[in-house]
Short mmCIF file of C-alpha atoms in Angstrom, two decimals:
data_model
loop_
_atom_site.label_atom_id
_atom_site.label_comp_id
_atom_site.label_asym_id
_atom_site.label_seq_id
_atom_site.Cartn_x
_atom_site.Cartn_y
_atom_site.Cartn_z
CA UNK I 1 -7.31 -20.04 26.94
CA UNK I 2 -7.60 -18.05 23.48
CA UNK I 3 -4.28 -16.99 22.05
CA UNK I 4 -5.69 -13.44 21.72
CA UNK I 5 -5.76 -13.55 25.88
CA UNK I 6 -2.36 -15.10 26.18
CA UNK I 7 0.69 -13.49 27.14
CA UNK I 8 4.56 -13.44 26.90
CA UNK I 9 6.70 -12.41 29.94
CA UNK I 10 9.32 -9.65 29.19
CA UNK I 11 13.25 -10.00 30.46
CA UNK I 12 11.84 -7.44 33.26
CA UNK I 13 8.66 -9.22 33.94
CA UNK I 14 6.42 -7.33 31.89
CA UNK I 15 3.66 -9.31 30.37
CA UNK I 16 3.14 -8.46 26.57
CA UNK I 17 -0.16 -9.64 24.96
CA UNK I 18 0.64 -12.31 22.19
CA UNK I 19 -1.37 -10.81 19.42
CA UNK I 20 -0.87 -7.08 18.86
CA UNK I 21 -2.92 -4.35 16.57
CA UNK I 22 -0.46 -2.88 14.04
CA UNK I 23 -1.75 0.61 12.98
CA UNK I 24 1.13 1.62 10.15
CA UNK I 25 -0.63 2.92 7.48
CA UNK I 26 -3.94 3.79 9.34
CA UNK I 27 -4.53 7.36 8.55
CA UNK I 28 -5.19 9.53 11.74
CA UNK I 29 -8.69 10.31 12.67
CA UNK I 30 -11.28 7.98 11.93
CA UNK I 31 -9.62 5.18 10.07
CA UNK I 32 -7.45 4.70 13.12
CA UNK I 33 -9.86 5.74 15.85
CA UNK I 34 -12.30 3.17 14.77
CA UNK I 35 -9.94 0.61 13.92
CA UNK I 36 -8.15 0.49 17.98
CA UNK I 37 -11.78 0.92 19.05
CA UNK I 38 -12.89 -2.25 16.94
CA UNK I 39 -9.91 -4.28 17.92
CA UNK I 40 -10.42 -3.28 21.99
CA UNK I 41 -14.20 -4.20 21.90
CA UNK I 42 -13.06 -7.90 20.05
CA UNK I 43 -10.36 -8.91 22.94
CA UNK I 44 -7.05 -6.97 22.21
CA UNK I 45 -5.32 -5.56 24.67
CA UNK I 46 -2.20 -4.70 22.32
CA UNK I 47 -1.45 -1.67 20.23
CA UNK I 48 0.88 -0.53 18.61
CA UNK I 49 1.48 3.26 17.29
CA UNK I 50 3.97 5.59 16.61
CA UNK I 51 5.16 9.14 16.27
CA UNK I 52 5.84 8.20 12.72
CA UNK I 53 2.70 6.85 12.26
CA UNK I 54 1.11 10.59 12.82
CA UNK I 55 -2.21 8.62 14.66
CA UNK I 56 -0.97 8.49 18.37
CA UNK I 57 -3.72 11.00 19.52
CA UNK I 58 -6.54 8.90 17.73
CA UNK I 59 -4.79 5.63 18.74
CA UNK I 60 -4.87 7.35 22.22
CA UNK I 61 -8.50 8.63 21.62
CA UNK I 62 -9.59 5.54 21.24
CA UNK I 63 -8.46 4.13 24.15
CA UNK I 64 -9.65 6.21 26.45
CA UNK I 65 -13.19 5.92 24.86
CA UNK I 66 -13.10 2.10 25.04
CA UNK I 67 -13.67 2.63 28.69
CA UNK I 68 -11.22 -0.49 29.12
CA UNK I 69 -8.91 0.72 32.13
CA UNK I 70 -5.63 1.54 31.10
CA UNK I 71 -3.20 -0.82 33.02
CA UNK I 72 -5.43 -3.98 30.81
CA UNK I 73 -4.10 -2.31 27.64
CA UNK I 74 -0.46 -2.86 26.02
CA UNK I 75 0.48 0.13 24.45
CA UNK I 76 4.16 0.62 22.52
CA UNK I 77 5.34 3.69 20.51
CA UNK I 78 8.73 4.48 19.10
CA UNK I 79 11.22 7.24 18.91
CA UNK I 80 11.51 8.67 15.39
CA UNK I 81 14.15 7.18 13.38
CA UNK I 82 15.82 10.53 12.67
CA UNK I 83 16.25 11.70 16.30
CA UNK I 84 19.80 10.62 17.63
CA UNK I 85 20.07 12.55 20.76
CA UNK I 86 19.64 12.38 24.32
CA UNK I 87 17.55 15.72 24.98
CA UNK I 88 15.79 15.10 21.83
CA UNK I 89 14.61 11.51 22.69
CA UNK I 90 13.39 13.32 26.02
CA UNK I 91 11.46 15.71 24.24
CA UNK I 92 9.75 12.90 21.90
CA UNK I 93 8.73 10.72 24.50
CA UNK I 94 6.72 13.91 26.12
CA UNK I 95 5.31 14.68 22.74
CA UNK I 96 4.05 11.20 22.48
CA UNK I 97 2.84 11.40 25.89
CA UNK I 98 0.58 14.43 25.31
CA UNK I 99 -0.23 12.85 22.19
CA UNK I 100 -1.98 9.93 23.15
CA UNK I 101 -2.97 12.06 26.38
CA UNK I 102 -0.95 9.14 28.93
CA UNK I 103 0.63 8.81 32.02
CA UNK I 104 2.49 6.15 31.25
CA UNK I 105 4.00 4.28 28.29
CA UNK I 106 4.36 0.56 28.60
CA UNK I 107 6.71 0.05 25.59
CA UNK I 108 9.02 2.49 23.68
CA UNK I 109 11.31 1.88 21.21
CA UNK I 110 13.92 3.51 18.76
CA UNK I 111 12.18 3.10 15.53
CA UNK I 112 15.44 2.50 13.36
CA UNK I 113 18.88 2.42 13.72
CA UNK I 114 19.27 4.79 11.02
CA UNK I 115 16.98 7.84 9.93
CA UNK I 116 14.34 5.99 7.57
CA UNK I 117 15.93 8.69 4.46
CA UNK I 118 19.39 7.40 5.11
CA UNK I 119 18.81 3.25 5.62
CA UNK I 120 22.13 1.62 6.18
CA UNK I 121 24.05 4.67 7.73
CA UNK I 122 26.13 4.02 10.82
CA UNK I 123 24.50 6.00 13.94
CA UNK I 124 26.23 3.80 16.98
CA UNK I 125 26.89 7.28 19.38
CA UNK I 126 23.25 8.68 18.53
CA UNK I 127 21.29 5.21 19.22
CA UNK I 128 23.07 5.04 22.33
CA UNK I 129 22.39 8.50 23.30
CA UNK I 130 18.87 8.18 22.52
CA UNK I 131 18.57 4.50 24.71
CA UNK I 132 20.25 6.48 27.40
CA UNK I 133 17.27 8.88 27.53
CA UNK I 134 15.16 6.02 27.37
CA UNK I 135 17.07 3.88 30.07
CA UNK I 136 16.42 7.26 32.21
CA UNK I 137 12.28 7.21 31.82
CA UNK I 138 12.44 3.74 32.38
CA UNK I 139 13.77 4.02 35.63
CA UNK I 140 11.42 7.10 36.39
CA UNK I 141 8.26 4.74 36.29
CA UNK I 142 7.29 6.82 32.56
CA UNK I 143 8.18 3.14 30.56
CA UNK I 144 7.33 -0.27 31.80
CA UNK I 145 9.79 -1.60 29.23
CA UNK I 146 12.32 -0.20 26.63
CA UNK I 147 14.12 -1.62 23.41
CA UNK I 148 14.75 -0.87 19.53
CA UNK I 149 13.27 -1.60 16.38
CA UNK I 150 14.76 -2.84 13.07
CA UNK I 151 18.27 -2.92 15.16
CA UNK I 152 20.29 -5.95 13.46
CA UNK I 153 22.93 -7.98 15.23
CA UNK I 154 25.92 -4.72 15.25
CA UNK I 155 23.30 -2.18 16.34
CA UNK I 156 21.93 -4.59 18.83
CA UNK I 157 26.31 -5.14 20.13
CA UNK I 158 26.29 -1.61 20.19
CA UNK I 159 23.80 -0.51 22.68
CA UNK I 160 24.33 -3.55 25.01
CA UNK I 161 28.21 -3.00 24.90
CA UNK I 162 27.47 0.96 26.03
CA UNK I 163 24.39 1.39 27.94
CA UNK I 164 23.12 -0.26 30.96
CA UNK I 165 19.78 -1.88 30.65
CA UNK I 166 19.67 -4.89 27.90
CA UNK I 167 16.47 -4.01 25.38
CA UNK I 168 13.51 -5.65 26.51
CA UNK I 169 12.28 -5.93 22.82
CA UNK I 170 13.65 -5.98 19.01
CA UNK I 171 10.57 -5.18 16.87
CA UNK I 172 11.14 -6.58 13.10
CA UNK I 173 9.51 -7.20 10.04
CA UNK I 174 9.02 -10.89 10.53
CA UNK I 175 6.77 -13.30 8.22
CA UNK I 176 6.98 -16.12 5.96
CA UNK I 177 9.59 -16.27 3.65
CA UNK I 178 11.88 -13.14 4.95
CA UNK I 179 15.25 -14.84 6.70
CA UNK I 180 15.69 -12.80 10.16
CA UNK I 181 17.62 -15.68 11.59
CA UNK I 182 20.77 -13.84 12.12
CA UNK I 183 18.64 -10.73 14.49
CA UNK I 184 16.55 -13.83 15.65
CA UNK I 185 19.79 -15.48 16.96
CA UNK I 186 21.15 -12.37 18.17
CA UNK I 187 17.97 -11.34 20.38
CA UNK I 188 17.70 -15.29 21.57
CA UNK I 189 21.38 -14.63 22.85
CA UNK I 190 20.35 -11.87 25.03
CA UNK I 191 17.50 -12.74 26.17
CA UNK I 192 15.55 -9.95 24.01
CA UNK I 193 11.86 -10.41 23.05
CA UNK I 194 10.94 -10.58 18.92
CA UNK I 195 7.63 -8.45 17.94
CA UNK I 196 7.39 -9.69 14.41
CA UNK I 197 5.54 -6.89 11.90
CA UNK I 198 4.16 -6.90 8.72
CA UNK I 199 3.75 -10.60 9.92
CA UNK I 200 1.29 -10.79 6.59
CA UNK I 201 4.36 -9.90 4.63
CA UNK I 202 2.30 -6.52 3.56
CA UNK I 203 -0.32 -8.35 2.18
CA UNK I 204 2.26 -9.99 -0.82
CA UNK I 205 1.53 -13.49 0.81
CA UNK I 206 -2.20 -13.56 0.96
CA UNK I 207 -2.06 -14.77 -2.32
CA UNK I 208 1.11 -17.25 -2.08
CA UNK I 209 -0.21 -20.24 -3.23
CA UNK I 210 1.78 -22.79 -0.57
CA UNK I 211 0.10 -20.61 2.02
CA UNK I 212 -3.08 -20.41 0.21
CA UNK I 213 -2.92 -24.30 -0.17
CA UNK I 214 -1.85 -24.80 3.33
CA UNK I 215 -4.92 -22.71 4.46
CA UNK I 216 -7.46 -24.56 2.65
CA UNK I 217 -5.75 -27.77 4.26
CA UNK I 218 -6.85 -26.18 8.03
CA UNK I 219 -9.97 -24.28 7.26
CA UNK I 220 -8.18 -21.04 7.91
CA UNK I 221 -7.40 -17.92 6.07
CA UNK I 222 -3.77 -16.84 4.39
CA UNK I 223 -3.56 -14.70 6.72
CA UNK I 224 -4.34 -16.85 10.00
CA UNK I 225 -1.57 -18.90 8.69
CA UNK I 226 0.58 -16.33 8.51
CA UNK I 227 -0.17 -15.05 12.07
CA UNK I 228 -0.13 -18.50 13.44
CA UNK I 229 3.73 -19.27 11.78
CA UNK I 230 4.80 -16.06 13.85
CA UNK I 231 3.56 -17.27 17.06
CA UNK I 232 4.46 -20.96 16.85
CA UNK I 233 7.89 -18.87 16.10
CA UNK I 234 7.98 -17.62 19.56
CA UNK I 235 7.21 -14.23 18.68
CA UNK I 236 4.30 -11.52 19.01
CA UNK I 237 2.94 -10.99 15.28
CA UNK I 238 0.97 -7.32 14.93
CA UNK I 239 -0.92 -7.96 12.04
CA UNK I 240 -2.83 -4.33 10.70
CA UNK I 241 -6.16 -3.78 9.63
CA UNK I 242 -9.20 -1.38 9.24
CA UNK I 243 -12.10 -4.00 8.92
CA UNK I 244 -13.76 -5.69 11.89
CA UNK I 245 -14.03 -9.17 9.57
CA UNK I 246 -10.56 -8.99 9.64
CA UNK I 247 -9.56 -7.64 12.73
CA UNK I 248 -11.38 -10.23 14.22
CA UNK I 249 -10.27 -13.04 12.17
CA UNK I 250 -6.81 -12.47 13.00
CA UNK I 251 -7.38 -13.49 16.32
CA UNK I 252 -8.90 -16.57 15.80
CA UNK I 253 -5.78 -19.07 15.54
CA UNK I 254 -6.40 -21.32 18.16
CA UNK I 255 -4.91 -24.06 16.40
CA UNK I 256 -1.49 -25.77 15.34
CA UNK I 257 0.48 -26.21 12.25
CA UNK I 258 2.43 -29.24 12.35
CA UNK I 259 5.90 -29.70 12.61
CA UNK I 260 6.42 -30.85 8.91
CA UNK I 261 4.10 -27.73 7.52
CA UNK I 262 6.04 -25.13 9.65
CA UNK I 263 9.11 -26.74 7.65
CA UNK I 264 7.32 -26.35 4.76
CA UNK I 265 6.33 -22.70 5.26
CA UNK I 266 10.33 -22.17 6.31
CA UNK I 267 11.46 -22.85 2.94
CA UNK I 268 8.53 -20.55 1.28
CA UNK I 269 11.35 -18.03 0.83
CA UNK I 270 12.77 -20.33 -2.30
CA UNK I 271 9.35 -19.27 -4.34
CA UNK I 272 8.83 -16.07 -2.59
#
């Protein structure tokens, strides 16, 4: 079976497609219309969105136009960074709701532990307010699975030491060269799933030349290389694009990179 129809099995039993659509930085309208429609009509059944994003109604547009029923599509969003409240996390899931025009969400997560204009600061009683709200529509049927995004190994402590429900998910930037070992080892410990974004590195390692080298050694692209190093990783890379070529490229990594190569492409981070 293709990658792109393979899954992973949640804590909770959810099955997550492998391979996810990223859509940060796809404008609303068109751009990101087209691009969810492109990626549903080439096999994925994975997107992700966001509030933050500012697409969710043309990410949920698109959808619905596919004419793919919606229980064979993975869909996540996330809670705005800045919103650190119980009753406010309430009122963004139903604004993301109407937004992509859904019954149901199948993934939601707190975007940040902090608000994205204040990185670093310490928010412990408003994240776990917020995963409280989100515990709540999880157990009302409105999530199929819940969890947090960005959340290193004290914000991850934090929530599992004061709420009930362990995250399901930690979704982090995650590529070649960019040492998450510490979250990684955290999230292995309990059991919580790795999405792994930007898993292209934001483009910078297209033109790396190990990975460039170690692309024209399998007949791949850069960028297959970099998806395939995320999933031999374990976790579920959502690579972003607008162009078919390349949104259906990146779901063409049906093969392996050996065990001394993934050791090579480990230690990348020395010339990154």
């Amino acid at each position: 079976m293709k990658v792109i129809n393979q899954h992973y099995t949640l804590s909770n039993g959810v099955k997550i497609p492998k391979i996810g659509l990223g859509t940060w930085q796809v404008k609303d309208g068109d751009e990101a219309y087209n691009s969810v429609l492109i990626a549903l009509k080439n096999g994925y059944r994975h997107i992700d969105t966001a509030e933050g994003y500012r697409n969710e109604a043309s990410v949920g547009r698109a959808i619905k136009d596919s004419g793919i029923p919606r229980d064979e599509i993975f869909v996540t969003s996330k809670l705005e960074s800045h919103i650190k409240t119980y009753e406010g996390a309430l009122e963004a899931f139903d604004k993301t709701l109407k937004a992509l025009d859904f019954e149901y969400l199948d993934l939601f997560l707190i975007h940040a532990p902090w608000p994205w204009d204040e990185v670093g600061k310490e928010c412990h009683e408003g994240n776990v307010l917020a995963y409280k709200a989100m515990e709540k529509l999880y157990k009302d049927g409105k999530i199929r699975a819940i969890g947090i995004s960005n959340f290193e190994p004290v914000d991850i402590e934090n929530i599992i030491t004061h709420c009930e429900i362990v995250p399901h998910v930690n979704q982090i930037a995650y590529f070649i060269g960019l040492d998450q070992s510490k979250t990684i080892e955290s999230c292995n410990k309990h059991n919580i799933f790795v999405e792994a974004y930007s898993p292209l590195g934001t483009g910078r390692l297209l033109s790396n030349e190990v990975i460039v080298q170690m692309a024209e050694k399998y007949q791949v692209s850069p960028a297959q290389i970099c998806i395939r190093y995320c999933l031999q990783k374990g976790t579920a890379p959502l690579p972003k694009s607008t162009h078919e070529e390349r949104i259906i490229m990146n779901t063409k990594v049906d093969f392996e990179i050996s065990t001394d190569d993934m050791n090579v492409l480990d230690h990348v981070k020395k010339n990154f």
